[in-house]
Amino acid sequence: MTIREKASQGMARREYSFTVVFEPVSGPRSVRQGRPGSSSSSSGYQVTVPLLPGLITYGRTLGEARDMARDAIRCHLEGLRKDSEPIPNEKTVRKEKLRIALTA
């Protein structure tokens, strides 16, 4: 997923690219609307961004999940910038897949 920053007041436009994981979820979910602790049966997609720990969002459809991911990433990056923290770069990170076996 690519996030584009708008150019403003002489600042150059920047684009950031992140791997986004869309995990299908289904079944009872806690609902904040209405009564606390109430639940409803729903399905959708939980969204995480491995390079941005703690960033988790949700969408009822894949399209909504993508929109929520863009918004969450943008907010996360704005927070990093505000705190003068570096913005992670996918191109400089080493990625590997590891296989793990569990015995019964």
PDB file of C-alpha atoms in Angstrom:
ATOM      1  CA  MET A   1       0.000   0.000   0.000  1.00  0.00           C
ATOM      2  CA  THR A   2       1.356   3.409  -0.926  1.00  0.00           C
ATOM      3  CA  ILE A   3       0.673   6.560   1.074  1.00  0.00           C
ATOM      4  CA  ARG A   4       1.246   9.911  -0.609  1.00  0.00           C
ATOM      5  CA  GLU A   5       1.956  13.104   1.287  1.00  0.00           C
ATOM      6  CA  LYS A   6       0.654  16.324  -0.203  1.00  0.00           C
ATOM      7  CA  ALA A   7       3.261  18.976  -0.894  1.00  0.00           C
ATOM      8  CA  SER A   8       2.784  22.013   1.309  1.00  0.00           C
ATOM      9  CA  GLN A   9       4.650  25.262   1.884  1.00  0.00           C
ATOM     10  CA  GLY A  10       7.655  24.365  -0.235  1.00  0.00           C
ATOM     11  CA  MET A  11       7.985  20.817   1.126  1.00  0.00           C
ATOM     12  CA  ALA A  12       8.567  18.084  -1.429  1.00  0.00           C
ATOM     13  CA  ARG A  13       5.908  15.433  -1.925  1.00  0.00           C
ATOM     14  CA  ARG A  14       6.845  12.054  -0.465  1.00  0.00           C
ATOM     15  CA  GLU A  15       5.458   8.589  -1.011  1.00  0.00           C
ATOM     16  CA  TYR A  16       5.714   5.765   1.480  1.00  0.00           C
ATOM     17  CA  SER A  17       5.055   2.114   0.775  1.00  0.00           C
ATOM     18  CA  PHE A  18       4.157  -0.464   3.425  1.00  0.00           C
ATOM     19  CA  THR A  19       3.276  -4.139   3.452  1.00  0.00           C
ATOM     20  CA  VAL A  20      -0.251  -4.464   4.832  1.00  0.00           C
ATOM     21  CA  VAL A  21      -1.751  -7.728   6.145  1.00  0.00           C
ATOM     22  CA  PHE A  22      -5.510  -8.243   5.752  1.00  0.00           C
ATOM     23  CA  GLU A  23      -6.629 -11.122   7.965  1.00  0.00           C
ATOM     24  CA  PRO A  24     -10.219 -12.350   7.485  1.00  0.00           C
ATOM     25  CA  VAL A  25     -12.158 -12.469  10.750  1.00  0.00           C
ATOM     26  CA  SER A  26     -15.608 -13.800  11.487  1.00  0.00           C
ATOM     27  CA  GLY A  27     -17.755 -14.564  14.458  1.00  0.00           C
ATOM     28  CA  PRO A  28     -18.700 -12.583  17.544  1.00  0.00           C
ATOM     29  CA  ARG A  29     -17.045  -9.187  17.898  1.00  0.00           C
ATOM     30  CA  SER A  30     -17.377  -6.813  20.804  1.00  0.00           C
ATOM     31  CA  VAL A  31     -19.544  -3.855  19.859  1.00  0.00           C
ATOM     32  CA  ARG A  32     -18.848  -0.433  21.384  1.00  0.00           C
ATOM     33  CA  GLN A  33     -22.119   1.034  20.149  1.00  0.00           C
ATOM     34  CA  GLY A  34     -25.075   0.462  22.393  1.00  0.00           C
ATOM     35  CA  ARG A  35     -24.464  -1.477  25.566  1.00  0.00           C
ATOM     36  CA  PRO A  36     -20.894  -2.225  26.675  1.00  0.00           C
ATOM     37  CA  GLY A  37     -20.069  -5.899  26.452  1.00  0.00           C
ATOM     38  CA  SER A  38     -22.745  -6.606  23.885  1.00  0.00           C
ATOM     39  CA  SER A  39     -21.639  -8.593  20.885  1.00  0.00           C
ATOM     40  CA  SER A  40     -22.768  -9.127  17.366  1.00  0.00           C
ATOM     41  CA  SER A  41     -21.929 -11.676  14.718  1.00  0.00           C
ATOM     42  CA  SER A  42     -19.958  -9.991  11.972  1.00  0.00           C
ATOM     43  CA  SER A  43     -17.136 -10.618   9.582  1.00  0.00           C
ATOM     44  CA  GLY A  44     -14.515  -8.475   7.965  1.00  0.00           C
ATOM     45  CA  TYR A  45     -10.780  -7.918   7.882  1.00  0.00           C
ATOM     46  CA  GLN A  46      -8.328  -7.091  10.635  1.00  0.00           C
ATOM     47  CA  VAL A  47      -5.489  -4.999   9.246  1.00  0.00           C
ATOM     48  CA  THR A  48      -1.923  -4.867  10.551  1.00  0.00           C
ATOM     49  CA  VAL A  49       1.253  -3.272   9.228  1.00  0.00           C
ATOM     50  CA  PRO A  50       4.327  -5.267  10.303  1.00  0.00           C
ATOM     51  CA  LEU A  51       6.681  -2.282   9.983  1.00  0.00           C
ATOM     52  CA  LEU A  52       4.453  -0.133  12.224  1.00  0.00           C
ATOM     53  CA  PRO A  53       4.005  -2.128  15.454  1.00  0.00           C
ATOM     54  CA  GLY A  54       0.753  -1.434  17.264  1.00  0.00           C
ATOM     55  CA  LEU A  55      -1.081  -0.301  14.147  1.00  0.00           C
ATOM     56  CA  ILE A  56      -4.237  -2.403  13.977  1.00  0.00           C
ATOM     57  CA  THR A  57      -7.502  -1.475  12.310  1.00  0.00           C
ATOM     58  CA  TYR A  58     -10.580  -3.226  10.935  1.00  0.00           C
ATOM     59  CA  GLY A  59     -12.963  -3.018   7.976  1.00  0.00           C
ATOM     60  CA  ARG A  60     -16.219  -4.858   7.280  1.00  0.00           C
ATOM     61  CA  THR A  61     -15.232  -5.248   3.617  1.00  0.00           C
ATOM     62  CA  LEU A  62     -11.847  -5.443   1.935  1.00  0.00           C
ATOM     63  CA  GLY A  63     -12.404  -1.986   0.421  1.00  0.00           C
ATOM     64  CA  GLU A  64     -13.302  -0.495   3.805  1.00  0.00           C
ATOM     65  CA  ALA A  65     -10.280  -2.237   5.358  1.00  0.00           C
ATOM     66  CA  ARG A  66      -8.004  -0.642   2.726  1.00  0.00           C
ATOM     67  CA  ASP A  67      -9.462   2.801   3.428  1.00  0.00           C
ATOM     68  CA  MET A  68      -9.072   2.299   7.184  1.00  0.00           C
ATOM     69  CA  ALA A  69      -5.469   1.133   6.655  1.00  0.00           C
ATOM     70  CA  ARG A  70      -4.580   4.236   4.623  1.00  0.00           C
ATOM     71  CA  ASP A  71      -6.070   6.488   7.279  1.00  0.00           C
ATOM     72  CA  ALA A  72      -4.384   4.620  10.154  1.00  0.00           C
ATOM     73  CA  ILE A  73      -0.980   4.644   8.413  1.00  0.00           C
ATOM     74  CA  ARG A  74      -1.279   8.355   7.642  1.00  0.00           C
ATOM     75  CA  CYS A  75      -2.130   9.110  11.297  1.00  0.00           C
ATOM     76  CA  HIS A  76       0.727   6.910  12.512  1.00  0.00           C
ATOM     77  CA  LEU A  77       3.232   8.660  10.223  1.00  0.00           C
ATOM     78  CA  GLU A  78       1.995  12.090  11.307  1.00  0.00           C
ATOM     79  CA  GLY A  79       2.552  11.038  14.923  1.00  0.00           C
ATOM     80  CA  LEU A  80       6.072   9.840  14.154  1.00  0.00           C
ATOM     81  CA  ARG A  81       6.856  13.111  12.427  1.00  0.00           C
ATOM     82  CA  LYS A  82       5.379  15.164  15.284  1.00  0.00           C
ATOM     83  CA  ASP A  83       7.592  13.265  17.751  1.00  0.00           C
ATOM     84  CA  SER A  84      10.631  13.686  15.459  1.00  0.00           C
ATOM     85  CA  GLU A  85      10.882   9.908  15.075  1.00  0.00           C
ATOM     86  CA  PRO A  86      12.183   8.343  11.853  1.00  0.00           C
ATOM     87  CA  ILE A  87       9.641   6.947   9.414  1.00  0.00           C
ATOM     88  CA  PRO A  88      10.467   3.284   8.688  1.00  0.00           C
ATOM     89  CA  ASN A  89      11.427   2.436   5.125  1.00  0.00           C
ATOM     90  CA  GLU A  90      10.442  -0.916   3.597  1.00  0.00           C
ATOM     91  CA  LYS A  91      13.417  -0.782   1.232  1.00  0.00           C
ATOM     92  CA  THR A  92      16.006  -0.796   4.027  1.00  0.00           C
ATOM     93  CA  VAL A  93      14.427  -3.576   6.096  1.00  0.00           C
ATOM     94  CA  ARG A  94      15.506  -7.176   5.708  1.00  0.00           C
ATOM     95  CA  LYS A  95      12.559  -9.539   5.201  1.00  0.00           C
ATOM     96  CA  GLU A  96      12.639 -13.297   5.577  1.00  0.00           C
ATOM     97  CA  LYS A  97      10.105 -16.076   5.964  1.00  0.00           C
ATOM     98  CA  LEU A  98      10.821 -18.618   8.648  1.00  0.00           C
ATOM     99  CA  ARG A  99       9.285 -22.079   8.907  1.00  0.00           C
ATOM    100  CA  ILE A 100       8.468 -23.315  12.368  1.00  0.00           C
ATOM    101  CA  ALA A 101       7.471 -26.882  13.194  1.00  0.00           C
ATOM    102  CA  LEU A 102       5.582 -27.820  16.341  1.00  0.00           C
ATOM    103  CA  THR A 103       5.457 -31.337  17.674  1.00  0.00           C
ATOM    104  CA  ALA A 104       2.202 -32.779  18.939  1.00  0.00           C
TER     105      ALA A 104
END
